[in-house]
Structures are given as structure tokens and as C-alpha cells.
Amino acid sequence: MTAPGIVVVGAGPAGIMAAGEAKRRGAAVTLIDEAPRPGGQIYRQGDADVTTSSVGSPQELARKREILDAFAEIAEGVDIHAGATAYAVFPGPQVHVALADHSRVFEADALILATGTGERAVPFPGWTLPGVLYAGGVQAMMKAHGVRAGDRVAVVGAGPLIIAVAAQLAEAGAEIACVTLLTPLRVMARRPLGLWAGRGVVREGMAYLRRLRRAGAPLLEGWVPVRAEGTPAVESLTVARHDGAGRPLMGSERRFEVDLVAMNFGFTANSELARMAGAEVRFDPARGGWLPIGDQFGATAAPGVFVTGDGAGLRGALVAAAEGRIVGAAAALTAAGKGTSELHRELAADFTERRRHLAFQDALRPTLELPAGVWSWATGDTVVCRCEGITQGRLRQAADEGHVTVNGIKRNTRAGMGWCGGRTCLASVAALADRPPAETPPMRPRPLARPVPAAVLARRGP
Ligand SMILES: Cc1cc2nc3c(=O)[nH]c(=O)nc-3n(C[C@H](O)[C@H](O)[C@H](O)COP(=O)(O)OP(=O)(O)OC[C@H]3O[C@@H](n4cnc5c(N)ncnc54)[C@H](O)[C@@H]3O)c2cc1C
């Protein structure tokens, strides 16, 4: 009897653990990731030919070693494709992948999508200037290439990533002009049990805060960006206190001269492949927008398709690793025609770990919630869809003309039809539609889910 074939897309903590568990249970595993080396976002490795210093807390670096060791253990017996982009999923499940110089179709008995998240932007005047970057992107440049993207930096946004990236930039020698947070960190104290459950990570956060204090970086909580200015690249950022609903309070502005603005207002789940496969979705803005629905084992409504990690809802690397093991095991058993009833007993530690870190993630959640006023930052001429150059004014006009669904606005303006497939502007467009996003479907995912060279598509190979 041949071993069931499991294809895993994504080699972050969720995908690596899922691949390992599926292999351990006798499956023939293929692991696909568009990055050149495994690790995913948080455990991103430096380019093979570049010497980088370690970025991250000592605890995070220890966790990274564990995950990469787990990868090294399975590397022998797993069919690994790095630098490979999954751009479509069809029933089967069948995954279409762009490799270095040709495309290839992988047929699977079960498909595990562990595709993680991308960063969420809230457009404000000047956010498309050179030198205004996503905070996670700034971190990725340090981790992968050993590059510090600026010398005098403003780090702005919502949630704990802002603190981590600001501290990492300070550690790398940048001067931190200011750090602004939409929602004060103390809101997490509303869930003391959740904080207790994640006390190890809380300690890492406190160390980052101490690093910022040592660097003399002003931490402005309850503040938001108003405008970035400069020619041809960013030279200053103006920030202001907000009214509690995200609207800047006139008269409270402060202007900082900077050569880099690093911003992050949360995350958007990379759910296009799962949605293309036919998974049902739910809307949860703080966890990544429209999320594929998986059961406790990650199984979706699409036959043979499983989801895990942040791509199924932002819950952090510790949940991703524990859940990856659960979902890898469940996919292998299901593909082999076996039941999953024993998994609660066999993987009891992983179920407990997932529950514990979910409690901590619930405590973090209010820091990532965006009040409605944040969508007022963009003015009429602020570009919202960067790929197609569509402004807030054009989107507002479409909404005023009665195109109130996300798909309606997309069809009428081209917002979301560019290279990123709507990943960047989806949250902004949804905010302009006059029905709550939960009541209107997301932009329809179409092949290609990611940009792929035409020459690669034209050359189909084994
Ligand atoms: C930019 C960024 C920075 C972050 N920094 C921190 C931090 O400092 N501290 C922290 O605690 N958390 C951080 N996070 C969150 C943390 O990375 C995640 O919680 C954790 O990595 C989730 O693990 P995962 O395996 O679910 O997904 P990920 O680690 O995101 O891995 C997903 C993998 O899927 C691959 N992939 C996605 N789509 C495709 C496709 N179509 N084809 C092929 N491959 C694909 C990606 O290349 C990636 O390697 C960050 C997240 C982001 C997006």
C-alpha cells in the first residue's frame, strides 16, 4: 500500500511541525515555501550568503533553534521545495506551484495550508512615500539581510510587534525618535489570567520596553500618525493624540524628523488559497480579517483541505507550533482513512499548550482592535490601493454611487485587482463599504493568488 501524500504549504512553525508529525505517522510529505529558507516570519533565517547578527530576544532565539532543529530532523525524508510559490488550489486537492523555472501541479491526499499572515496597513497621508515601511518588513530586512532600514526612526501602529521592532532597531543602533501605540498596552491587564498564561512572553515584552527606555525613546500610547512628509523620501512624521475612537485631536500634534517610519496596524491572514479551495470563512478583524474555518483538527469544509497557524487566525508562533502538530497528525490519519479520536490523548500536551497560549492571545486582542475613526486618516487624494493607484476619494465615490460590497467596489474601481490581490487594501476597502464586513463576502480569490512570472506558468514540468 502506498503512503498517503500530504502537501504542506508554508514552512513557518505551523507548517514545519505539521510536516514532521505527518511524516512521523507514515505519510509521504511535500513541503512548499516561497521563502529561500525555512522558519516563516518570526523565525526567518538570514540569507545563506549574508552574515547577520541574531535579531530577537534570547527566549525567541531558543524557540527558533528548536523549530529549525525540528526541520533538520525531517529534512531527509521530506520532499522540500524552497523558493516555490503556491498560486492556486483546485479540488482534489490539487496545488499549483511556481518553482524556479517551471510550474508544477501537486496532487495530494490531504493539503495543509500553513500560510501565515501579512501586515495590515491603515492609510494616512504620506504612507506611500519611500521610507515608510511595514514594521515587520523592517524587521525582516534586519533578520534576512542584516540591513537597518534607517538611522532615525518613528515606529507607529498597534499591538506588541511595534515594541519588539522598535527595541530591535534600537539594538541595531538606530535612534528611535518616537514609538506610538493606538491602544495603551495596559488594556491587556483586563485579562490577568491570560497574561499569567503567557507570562514568559510578557517577560520578553518587558525586556523590550526596558531596552526602549534605556534608548530614551518616547513611548506615546493613545497616539496615531497624522501625515508623513518629505521629498523624494520621508523626512518627517506628524503624530497626534486620538479621541478614543481613533480620530486625531487637533492641537495635540507633534512632529518628528525621521528618515524611516516603520508601521504596523495588525495582520491580514493569507487565506486566499484556503478560500480558493472552498473553505468557509468568518470575519474577525483582530485575528486577520476573513479567516478560513477549520475544526479542532484544522479540517475545513473543502474535502482534504486543512488549515493551521496564523493563516487560520492570528494567534502567534507558540499556538502555531502546537497546532501544527495536531493538524499534521489529523491530516495524516484522515488521508490514511483512519479516525482522529485518539489524538486528544496522544497529543494531550499540544492541546494544553494551544489552550494556554490562546488565553494569552485573548489578552493581547484589544491592542489589535481598530476603532472606526482610524479609517478617517486618509484624505481624498491618499492612495489606498497601491497596486492600482486608487485613492480614498475614488473609493468613496464608488461607495456613494451605491457599490456597497467589497466585490462591488473592486469591480468598479480596480482596487484589489493588482499584484497583491487585495491583501494590502482589503481592510481599508471593507471599511469604506457601508455594510459591516461580516455581512459582505471578501474579495473573491482568483488564480493567481501570488504574482508568478508568465514564463514559469507557460513551462509546466514535473
Ligand atoms: C512580518 C511579520 C513579522 C513578525 N514578527 C514577529 C515578532 O517579532 N514576534 C512575534 O512574536 N511574532 C511576530 N510575527 C507573528 C509570527 O511570525 C507568527 O505568529 C508565526 O510566525 C506564525 O507561524 P505560522 O507558521 O502560522 O506562519 P508563518 O511563520 O508566517 O509562516 C508562513 C509561511 O508560509 C509561506 N507562504 C505563505 N503563502 C505562501 C504561498 N502562497 N506559497 C508558498 N509559501 C507561502 C511564507 O513564506 C511563510 O514562510 C510576525 C509576523 C509577520 C507577518
Short mmCIF file of C-alpha atoms and ligand atoms in Angstrom, two decimals:
data_model
loop_
_atom_site.label_atom_id
_atom_site.label_comp_id
_atom_site.label_asym_id
_atom_site.label_seq_id
_atom_site.Cartn_x
_atom_site.Cartn_y
_atom_site.Cartn_z
CA MET A 1 0.00 0.00 0.00
CA THR A 2 1.42 3.43 -0.90
CA ALA A 3 1.76 6.06 1.84
CA PRO A 4 -0.83 8.85 1.72
CA GLY A 5 0.57 12.03 0.17
CA ILE A 6 0.40 15.19 2.26
CA VAL A 7 1.31 18.57 0.80
CA VAL A 8 2.09 21.34 3.29
CA VAL A 9 2.23 24.96 2.08
CA GLY A 10 4.23 27.16 4.47
CA ALA A 11 7.43 26.34 6.37
CA GLY A 12 6.86 28.51 9.43
CA PRO A 13 6.43 26.91 12.86
CA ALA A 14 2.94 25.59 11.96
CA GLY A 15 3.97 24.04 8.63
CA ILE A 16 7.25 22.54 9.91
CA MET A 17 5.52 20.90 12.89
CA ALA A 18 2.63 19.68 10.70
CA ALA A 19 5.07 18.18 8.17
CA GLY A 20 7.06 16.47 10.94
CA GLU A 21 4.01 14.94 12.59
CA ALA A 22 2.55 13.75 9.27
CA LYS A 23 5.89 12.16 8.34
CA ARG A 24 6.17 10.51 11.76
CA ARG A 25 2.79 8.87 11.05
CA GLY A 26 3.98 7.37 7.76
CA ALA A 27 2.78 9.93 5.23
CA ALA A 28 4.80 10.95 2.16
CA VAL A 29 5.21 14.66 2.80
CA THR A 30 5.92 17.55 0.43
CA LEU A 31 6.74 20.93 2.00
CA ILE A 32 6.48 24.10 -0.09
CA ASP A 33 7.53 27.64 0.85
CA GLU A 34 8.16 30.74 -1.21
CA ALA A 35 11.00 31.83 1.09
CA PRO A 36 14.52 30.63 0.29
CA ARG A 37 14.97 29.09 3.77
CA PRO A 38 12.52 27.63 6.33
CA GLY A 39 11.41 29.40 9.52
CA GLY A 40 8.44 31.53 8.45
CA GLN A 41 8.04 35.13 9.58
CA ILE A 42 9.19 35.09 13.18
CA TYR A 43 11.96 32.51 12.75
CA ARG A 44 13.15 33.95 9.44
CA GLN A 45 16.74 32.95 8.66
CA GLY A 46 19.43 35.15 7.18
CA ASP A 47 20.23 34.76 3.51
CA ALA A 48 22.69 31.89 3.12
CA ASP A 49 25.41 34.20 1.72
CA VAL A 50 24.94 37.05 4.23
CA THR A 51 26.26 37.25 7.79
CA THR A 52 23.53 38.65 10.06
CA SER A 53 23.52 39.14 13.79
CA SER A 54 20.68 37.45 15.69
CA VAL A 55 17.54 39.59 15.96
CA GLY A 56 15.11 38.72 18.77
CA SER A 57 15.02 38.01 22.49
CA PRO A 58 17.17 35.14 23.84
CA GLN A 59 13.96 33.17 24.51
CA GLU A 60 12.74 33.72 20.95
CA LEU A 61 16.11 32.67 19.55
CA ALA A 62 15.96 29.47 21.64
CA ARG A 63 12.49 28.72 20.25
CA LYS A 64 13.81 29.40 16.74
CA ARG A 65 16.61 26.86 17.28
CA GLU A 66 14.03 24.26 18.38
CA ILE A 67 11.89 24.78 15.28
CA LEU A 68 14.87 24.75 12.92
CA ASP A 69 16.21 21.61 14.64
CA ALA A 70 12.80 20.01 14.10
CA PHE A 71 13.10 20.95 10.44
CA ALA A 72 16.61 19.50 10.20
CA GLU A 73 15.32 16.21 11.64
CA ILE A 74 12.68 15.77 8.93
CA ALA A 75 14.61 17.32 6.03
CA GLU A 76 15.96 13.94 4.86
CA GLY A 77 12.66 12.22 4.25
CA VAL A 78 10.51 15.17 3.10
CA ASP A 79 10.24 16.46 -0.46
CA ILE A 80 11.16 20.12 0.16
CA HIS A 81 10.64 22.94 -2.32
CA ALA A 82 12.06 26.30 -1.20
CA GLY A 83 11.54 29.46 -3.25
CA ALA A 84 8.33 27.83 -4.51
CA THR A 85 5.05 29.77 -4.63
CA ALA A 86 1.66 28.06 -4.39
CA TYR A 87 -0.57 30.20 -6.60
CA ALA A 88 -3.78 28.16 -6.93
CA VAL A 89 -5.69 25.32 -5.31
CA PHE A 90 -8.33 23.22 -7.06
CA PRO A 91 -10.47 20.30 -5.88
CA GLY A 92 -8.54 17.09 -5.42
CA PRO A 93 -6.90 18.75 -3.54
CA GLN A 94 -4.53 19.90 -6.24
CA VAL A 95 -1.94 22.64 -5.65
CA HIS A 96 -0.38 24.64 -8.47
CA VAL A 97 3.13 25.79 -7.64
CA ALA A 98 5.64 28.07 -9.36
CA LEU A 99 9.17 26.66 -9.00
CA ALA A 100 12.39 28.40 -10.12
CA ASP A 101 11.87 27.96 -13.86
CA HIS A 102 8.67 25.97 -14.34
CA SER A 103 5.30 25.32 -12.76
CA ARG A 104 4.16 22.03 -11.32
CA VAL A 105 0.88 20.53 -10.11
CA PHE A 106 0.99 18.56 -6.84
CA GLU A 107 -1.84 16.08 -6.21
CA ALA A 108 -2.41 15.37 -2.51
CA ASP A 109 -4.49 13.06 -0.38
CA ALA A 110 -4.54 15.93 2.11
CA LEU A 111 -3.39 19.54 1.81
CA ILE A 112 -2.30 21.56 4.85
CA LEU A 113 -2.29 25.32 4.38
CA ALA A 114 0.03 26.95 6.94
CA THR A 115 0.46 30.22 5.08
CA GLY A 116 0.65 32.71 7.98
CA THR A 117 -0.25 36.39 7.73
CA GLY A 118 0.79 39.64 6.10
CA GLU A 119 0.83 43.05 7.72
CA ARG A 120 -2.21 45.34 7.87
CA ALA A 121 -1.94 48.98 6.87
CA VAL A 122 -4.18 51.89 7.74
CA PRO A 123 -3.59 54.51 5.02
CA PHE A 124 -2.68 58.05 6.13
CA PRO A 125 -1.32 60.96 4.08
CA GLY A 126 2.23 60.17 3.05
CA TRP A 127 2.12 56.43 3.88
CA THR A 128 3.24 55.54 0.35
CA LEU A 129 6.38 57.71 0.48
CA PRO A 130 9.73 55.92 0.16
CA GLY A 131 10.98 55.34 3.70
CA VAL A 132 7.55 54.45 5.13
CA LEU A 133 7.71 50.67 5.54
CA TYR A 134 5.85 47.95 7.35
CA ALA A 135 7.41 47.29 10.76
CA GLY A 136 7.59 43.55 10.12
CA GLY A 137 9.24 44.29 6.78
CA VAL A 138 11.84 46.42 8.57
CA GLN A 139 12.40 43.51 10.96
CA ALA A 140 12.65 41.07 8.02
CA MET A 141 15.40 43.25 6.46
CA MET A 142 17.38 43.02 9.70
CA LYS A 143 16.82 39.26 10.07
CA ALA A 144 17.38 38.19 6.46
CA HIS A 145 19.87 40.72 5.14
CA GLY A 146 21.45 42.33 8.23
CA VAL A 147 20.21 45.72 6.98
CA ARG A 148 18.93 48.54 9.21
CA ALA A 149 16.46 50.43 7.05
CA GLY A 150 17.01 53.86 8.68
CA ASP A 151 19.00 55.86 11.19
CA ARG A 152 16.34 58.00 12.89
CA VAL A 153 13.08 56.14 13.13
CA ALA A 154 9.43 56.55 14.13
CA VAL A 155 7.72 53.22 14.89
CA VAL A 156 3.92 53.58 14.78
CA GLY A 157 0.95 51.26 14.95
CA ALA A 158 -0.96 48.89 17.18
CA GLY A 159 -0.03 45.83 19.20
CA PRO A 160 3.14 44.28 20.61
CA LEU A 161 5.07 43.93 17.33
CA ILE A 162 5.65 47.71 17.48
CA ILE A 163 7.52 47.40 20.77
CA ALA A 164 9.59 44.44 19.58
CA VAL A 165 10.63 46.10 16.30
CA ALA A 166 11.42 49.45 17.99
CA ALA A 167 13.63 47.68 20.54
CA GLN A 168 15.31 45.60 17.81
CA LEU A 169 16.03 48.78 15.81
CA ALA A 170 17.49 50.43 18.93
CA GLU A 171 19.62 47.35 19.48
CA ALA A 172 20.81 47.63 15.87
CA GLY A 173 21.95 51.20 16.56
CA ALA A 174 19.04 53.30 15.26
CA GLU A 175 17.91 56.41 17.09
CA ILE A 176 14.24 55.97 17.98
CA ALA A 177 12.54 59.35 17.54
CA CYS A 178 9.18 58.09 18.85
CA VAL A 179 7.07 54.98 19.31
CA THR A 180 3.29 55.43 19.08
CA LEU A 181 0.63 52.90 20.01
CA LEU A 182 -3.03 53.27 19.11
CA THR A 183 -4.16 51.48 22.27
CA PRO A 184 -2.21 51.57 25.54
CA LEU A 185 -0.65 48.25 26.50
CA ARG A 186 -2.34 48.36 29.90
CA VAL A 187 -5.64 47.17 28.27
CA MET A 188 -4.10 43.70 28.43
CA ALA A 189 -4.46 43.82 32.22
CA ARG A 190 -8.22 43.34 31.74
CA ARG A 191 -7.39 39.66 31.34
CA PRO A 192 -4.93 38.88 34.14
CA LEU A 193 -5.35 35.12 33.74
CA GLY A 194 -4.42 35.40 30.08
CA LEU A 195 -1.32 37.41 30.97
CA TRP A 196 -0.39 34.81 33.57
CA ALA A 197 -0.81 32.04 30.97
CA GLY A 198 1.64 33.90 28.71
CA ARG A 199 3.97 35.15 31.46
CA GLY A 200 7.12 34.02 29.64
CA VAL A 201 6.23 36.14 26.60
CA VAL A 202 5.17 39.03 28.89
CA ARG A 203 8.68 38.97 30.41
CA GLU A 204 10.18 39.22 26.90
CA GLY A 205 7.92 42.23 26.21
CA MET A 206 9.04 43.91 29.45
CA ALA A 207 12.68 43.45 28.42
CA TYR A 208 11.93 45.14 25.07
CA LEU A 209 10.27 48.05 26.94
CA ARG A 210 13.33 48.40 29.19
CA ARG A 211 15.55 48.47 26.09
CA LEU A 212 13.46 51.34 24.69
CA ARG A 213 13.61 53.23 27.99
CA ARG A 214 17.42 52.86 28.03
CA ALA A 215 17.48 54.26 24.49
CA GLY A 216 15.45 57.28 25.67
CA ALA A 217 12.70 56.55 23.12
CA PRO A 218 9.44 58.40 23.85
CA LEU A 219 6.54 55.90 24.06
CA LEU A 220 3.29 57.69 23.17
CA GLU A 221 0.28 55.49 23.98
CA GLY A 222 -3.09 56.55 22.55
CA TRP A 223 -1.37 58.37 19.64
CA VAL A 224 -1.72 57.93 15.88
CA PRO A 225 0.11 59.03 12.71
CA VAL A 226 -1.33 62.12 11.01
CA ARG A 227 0.98 62.61 8.00
CA ALA A 228 4.41 61.68 6.68
CA GLU A 229 6.18 64.29 4.58
CA GLY A 230 9.37 64.61 2.54
CA THR A 231 10.78 64.87 -0.98
CA PRO A 232 11.52 62.47 -2.53
CA ALA A 233 11.54 60.26 0.61
CA VAL A 234 10.16 60.64 4.12
CA GLU A 235 11.76 63.42 6.20
CA SER A 236 9.21 63.88 8.99
CA LEU A 237 6.24 62.28 10.68
CA THR A 238 3.48 64.18 12.50
CA VAL A 239 1.56 62.26 15.15
CA ALA A 240 -1.33 63.25 17.41
CA ARG A 241 -3.22 62.03 20.44
CA HIS A 242 -6.57 60.45 19.43
CA ASP A 243 -10.07 60.90 20.79
CA GLY A 244 -10.57 57.30 21.93
CA ALA A 245 -12.23 56.37 18.62
CA GLY A 246 -9.05 56.74 16.53
CA ARG A 247 -9.61 60.35 15.31
CA PRO A 248 -6.59 62.65 15.81
CA LEU A 249 -7.19 65.51 18.24
CA MET A 250 -6.31 68.80 16.58
CA GLY A 251 -3.83 70.84 18.61
CA SER A 252 -2.06 67.80 20.07
CA GLU A 253 0.25 67.20 17.08
CA ARG A 254 3.99 66.57 17.46
CA ARG A 255 6.37 66.45 14.52
CA PHE A 256 9.47 64.25 14.43
CA GLU A 257 12.26 64.45 11.88
CA VAL A 258 12.96 60.91 10.69
CA ASP A 259 14.37 59.00 7.74
CA LEU A 260 12.27 55.88 8.38
CA VAL A 261 8.70 55.28 9.52
CA ALA A 262 8.01 51.65 10.49
CA MET A 263 4.28 50.98 10.82
CA ASN A 264 2.05 48.02 11.59
CA PHE A 265 -1.64 48.02 12.46
CA GLY A 266 -2.05 44.28 12.89
CA PHE A 267 -2.23 41.49 10.35
CA THR A 268 -4.24 40.08 7.45
CA ALA A 269 -4.40 36.29 7.19
CA ASN A 270 -3.03 34.77 3.97
CA SER A 271 -6.33 32.97 3.45
CA GLU A 272 -6.68 33.23 -0.33
CA LEU A 273 -5.62 29.62 -1.06
CA ALA A 274 -8.00 28.23 1.57
CA ARG A 275 -10.83 30.38 0.23
CA MET A 276 -9.99 29.32 -3.34
CA ALA A 277 -10.14 25.69 -2.18
CA GLY A 278 -13.69 26.25 -0.93
CA ALA A 279 -13.17 26.68 2.83
CA GLU A 280 -15.94 28.60 4.57
CA VAL A 281 -14.89 31.87 6.18
CA ARG A 282 -15.71 34.02 9.19
CA PHE A 283 -14.76 37.64 9.82
CA ASP A 284 -12.54 38.53 12.77
CA PRO A 285 -10.69 41.83 12.23
CA ALA A 286 -8.32 41.48 15.21
CA ARG A 287 -7.23 37.99 14.12
CA GLY A 288 -6.61 38.70 10.45
CA GLY A 289 -9.92 39.54 8.71
CA TRP A 290 -11.68 36.81 6.75
CA LEU A 291 -10.45 33.53 8.19
CA PRO A 292 -10.93 30.00 6.87
CA ILE A 293 -12.97 27.96 9.31
CA GLY A 294 -11.27 24.79 10.50
CA ASP A 295 -12.47 22.40 13.20
CA GLN A 296 -10.30 21.49 16.22
CA PHE A 297 -8.12 19.40 13.86
CA GLY A 298 -7.92 22.12 11.20
CA ALA A 299 -10.27 20.33 8.76
CA THR A 300 -12.21 22.76 6.55
CA ALA A 301 -15.42 22.32 4.55
CA ALA A 302 -13.25 21.64 1.46
CA PRO A 303 -12.56 17.89 1.26
CA GLY A 304 -8.97 17.05 2.23
CA VAL A 305 -8.01 20.68 2.97
CA PHE A 306 -6.70 21.60 6.44
CA VAL A 307 -5.64 24.99 7.83
CA THR A 308 -3.33 25.80 10.72
CA GLY A 309 -1.28 28.55 12.33
CA ASP A 310 -1.76 32.27 11.75
CA GLY A 311 -3.27 31.69 8.30
CA ALA A 312 -6.29 30.30 10.15
CA GLY A 313 -6.32 33.31 12.53
CA LEU A 314 -3.52 35.29 14.14
CA ARG A 315 -2.58 33.52 17.38
CA GLY A 316 1.22 33.66 17.47
CA ALA A 317 4.12 31.29 16.97
CA LEU A 318 3.55 29.19 20.11
CA VAL A 319 -0.02 28.31 19.13
CA ALA A 320 1.20 27.72 15.55
CA ALA A 321 3.78 25.11 16.64
CA ALA A 322 1.41 23.19 18.94
CA GLU A 323 -1.46 23.35 16.49
CA GLY A 324 0.77 22.36 13.57
CA ARG A 325 1.47 19.03 15.28
CA ILE A 326 -2.24 18.42 15.90
CA VAL A 327 -3.22 19.27 12.33
CA GLY A 328 -0.32 17.30 10.79
CA ALA A 329 -1.37 14.23 12.73
CA ALA A 330 -5.06 14.65 11.89
CA ALA A 331 -4.34 15.16 8.16
CA ALA A 332 -2.13 12.04 8.03
CA LEU A 333 -4.73 9.91 9.82
CA THR A 334 -7.61 11.23 7.70
CA ALA A 335 -5.67 10.70 4.45
CA ALA A 336 -4.98 7.11 5.53
CA GLY A 337 -8.70 6.57 6.20
CA LYS A 338 -8.20 6.38 9.97
CA GLY A 339 -10.06 8.17 12.77
CA THR A 340 -8.75 11.02 14.93
CA SER A 341 -10.46 10.02 18.17
CA GLU A 342 -7.17 9.04 19.90
CA LEU A 343 -5.45 12.35 19.17
CA HIS A 344 -6.64 14.15 22.32
CA ARG A 345 -4.86 11.50 24.36
CA GLU A 346 -1.78 11.12 22.13
CA LEU A 347 -1.17 14.85 21.75
CA ALA A 348 -2.52 15.99 25.13
CA ALA A 349 0.47 18.31 25.70
CA ASP A 350 -0.14 20.10 22.39
CA PHE A 351 -3.85 20.58 23.09
CA THR A 352 -2.96 22.04 26.54
CA GLU A 353 -0.26 24.27 25.04
CA ARG A 354 -2.64 25.56 22.37
CA ARG A 355 -5.31 26.37 25.00
CA ARG A 356 -2.78 28.11 27.28
CA HIS A 357 -1.37 30.36 24.57
CA LEU A 358 -4.82 31.10 23.20
CA ALA A 359 -5.71 32.55 26.62
CA PHE A 360 -2.68 34.85 26.32
CA GLN A 361 -3.64 35.82 22.78
CA ASP A 362 -7.11 36.77 24.07
CA ALA A 363 -5.41 39.19 26.48
CA LEU A 364 -3.46 40.76 23.55
CA ARG A 365 -6.52 41.05 21.37
CA PRO A 366 -7.75 44.56 22.43
CA THR A 367 -4.38 46.04 21.39
CA LEU A 368 -5.11 44.96 17.80
CA GLU A 369 -8.70 46.18 17.58
CA LEU A 370 -9.10 49.19 15.31
CA PRO A 371 -11.78 51.76 16.22
CA ALA A 372 -13.79 53.12 13.26
CA GLY A 373 -12.07 56.54 13.39
CA VAL A 374 -8.77 55.16 12.04
CA TRP A 375 -10.31 54.93 8.57
CA SER A 376 -10.73 58.74 8.62
CA TRP A 377 -6.95 59.33 8.46
CA ALA A 378 -6.80 59.04 4.65
CA THR A 379 -7.82 62.20 2.79
CA GLY A 380 -9.39 62.24 -0.71
CA ASP A 381 -6.04 62.10 -2.51
CA THR A 382 -4.45 59.44 -0.27
CA VAL A 383 -3.71 56.29 -2.28
CA VAL A 384 -5.42 53.29 -0.66
CA CYS A 385 -4.83 50.55 -3.28
CA ARG A 386 -1.15 50.93 -4.00
CA CYS A 387 -1.00 48.40 -6.85
CA GLU A 388 -3.61 50.22 -8.95
CA GLY A 389 -3.11 53.74 -7.54
CA ILE A 390 -6.72 54.06 -6.36
CA THR A 391 -7.35 56.94 -3.94
CA GLN A 392 -9.65 57.18 -0.96
CA GLY A 393 -11.68 59.77 -2.93
CA ARG A 394 -12.30 57.31 -5.80
CA LEU A 395 -13.33 54.55 -3.38
CA ARG A 396 -15.61 56.92 -1.50
CA GLN A 397 -17.21 57.95 -4.83
CA ALA A 398 -17.88 54.29 -5.69
CA ALA A 399 -19.44 53.72 -2.26
CA ASP A 400 -21.56 56.86 -2.66
CA GLU A 401 -22.76 55.56 -6.05
CA GLY A 402 -24.15 52.53 -4.24
CA HIS A 403 -21.39 49.93 -4.64
CA VAL A 404 -21.52 48.81 -1.06
CA THR A 405 -19.91 45.38 -1.16
CA VAL A 406 -16.19 44.79 -1.29
CA ASN A 407 -16.55 42.95 -4.61
CA GLY A 408 -18.72 45.78 -6.00
CA ILE A 409 -16.12 48.41 -5.10
CA LYS A 410 -13.39 46.18 -6.55
CA ARG A 411 -15.21 45.77 -9.88
CA ASN A 412 -15.92 49.48 -10.17
CA THR A 413 -12.57 50.91 -9.16
CA ARG A 414 -9.96 48.14 -9.78
CA ALA A 415 -8.95 48.35 -6.10
CA GLY A 416 -7.62 44.92 -5.21
CA MET A 417 -7.03 43.81 -8.81
CA GLY A 418 -3.28 44.39 -8.75
CA TRP A 419 -0.23 42.37 -7.79
CA CYS A 420 -1.16 41.86 -4.16
CA GLY A 421 -4.65 40.61 -4.99
CA GLY A 422 -6.21 42.93 -2.40
CA ARG A 423 -4.17 41.74 0.57
CA THR A 424 -2.98 45.30 1.33
CA CYS A 425 -6.15 47.31 0.72
CA LEU A 426 -8.83 44.77 1.65
CA ALA A 427 -9.33 46.06 5.21
CA SER A 428 -9.47 49.69 4.02
CA VAL A 429 -11.94 48.94 1.22
CA ALA A 430 -14.10 46.92 3.60
CA ALA A 431 -14.14 49.87 6.00
CA LEU A 432 -15.47 52.12 3.21
CA ALA A 433 -18.29 49.73 2.29
CA ASP A 434 -21.33 50.79 4.30
CA ARG A 435 -22.26 47.32 5.49
CA PRO A 436 -20.33 45.59 8.29
CA PRO A 437 -17.61 43.40 6.72
CA ALA A 438 -19.05 40.35 8.47
CA GLU A 439 -22.14 40.71 6.25
CA THR A 440 -20.35 41.11 2.93
CA PRO A 441 -18.07 38.47 1.40
CA PRO A 442 -14.35 39.20 0.95
CA MET A 443 -12.78 39.87 -2.44
CA ARG A 444 -13.17 36.66 -4.46
CA PRO A 445 -9.82 34.87 -4.62
CA ARG A 446 -8.78 34.02 -8.17
CA PRO A 447 -5.75 32.23 -9.51
CA LEU A 448 -3.07 33.60 -9.35
CA ALA A 449 -3.06 34.09 -5.60
CA ARG A 450 0.50 35.46 -5.85
CA PRO A 451 2.43 37.11 -8.69
CA VAL A 452 4.17 34.47 -10.82
CA PRO A 453 6.29 35.04 -13.97
CA ALA A 454 4.40 34.17 -17.17
CA ALA A 455 7.39 32.15 -18.43
CA VAL A 456 7.17 29.91 -15.36
CA LEU A 457 3.44 29.41 -15.88
CA ALA A 458 3.95 28.57 -19.54
CA ARG A 459 6.51 25.88 -18.72
CA ARG A 460 4.72 23.03 -16.94
CA GLY A 461 7.08 20.37 -15.65
CA PRO A 462 7.48 17.53 -13.18
C1 LIG B 1 6.31 40.46 9.06
C2 LIG B 1 5.99 39.75 10.36
C3 LIG B 1 6.81 39.91 11.47
C4 LIG B 1 6.51 39.26 12.68
N1 LIG B 1 7.33 39.45 13.77
C5 LIG B 1 7.00 38.87 14.94
C6 LIG B 1 7.78 39.09 16.13
O1 LIG B 1 8.74 39.84 16.12
N2 LIG B 1 7.40 38.48 17.28
C7 LIG B 1 6.31 37.65 17.31
O2 LIG B 1 6.01 37.09 18.38
N3 LIG B 1 5.56 37.42 16.22
C8 LIG B 1 5.88 38.03 15.05
N4 LIG B 1 5.07 37.82 13.96
C9 LIG B 1 3.99 36.83 14.05
C10 LIG B 1 4.60 35.42 13.93
O3 LIG B 1 5.52 35.46 12.88
C11 LIG B 1 3.55 34.40 13.67
O4 LIG B 1 2.66 34.37 14.77
C12 LIG B 1 4.11 32.98 13.46
O5 LIG B 1 5.21 33.01 12.61
C13 LIG B 1 3.01 32.12 12.88
O6 LIG B 1 3.55 30.94 12.35
P1 LIG B 1 2.90 30.27 11.03
O7 LIG B 1 3.69 29.03 10.80
O8 LIG B 1 1.45 30.18 11.19
O9 LIG B 1 3.15 31.31 9.85
P2 LIG B 1 4.47 31.99 9.29
O10 LIG B 1 5.61 31.90 10.22
O11 LIG B 1 4.04 33.32 8.80
O12 LIG B 1 4.85 31.07 8.03
C14 LIG B 1 4.05 31.05 6.88
C15 LIG B 1 4.93 30.60 5.73
O13 LIG B 1 4.10 30.38 4.59
C16 LIG B 1 4.78 30.81 3.44
N5 LIG B 1 3.77 31.11 2.43
C17 LIG B 1 2.67 31.90 2.55
N6 LIG B 1 1.96 31.87 1.41
C18 LIG B 1 2.61 31.04 0.56
C19 LIG B 1 2.36 30.61 -0.77
N7 LIG B 1 1.27 31.02 -1.45
N8 LIG B 1 3.24 29.77 -1.36
C20 LIG B 1 4.35 29.34 -0.68
N9 LIG B 1 4.63 29.71 0.59
C21 LIG B 1 3.76 30.55 1.20
C22 LIG B 1 5.57 32.03 3.90
O14 LIG B 1 6.70 32.27 3.07
C23 LIG B 1 5.96 31.65 5.32
O15 LIG B 1 7.25 31.09 5.39
C24 LIG B 1 5.36 38.46 12.75
C25 LIG B 1 4.53 38.30 11.64
C26 LIG B 1 4.83 38.95 10.45
C27 LIG B 1 3.89 38.79 9.25
#
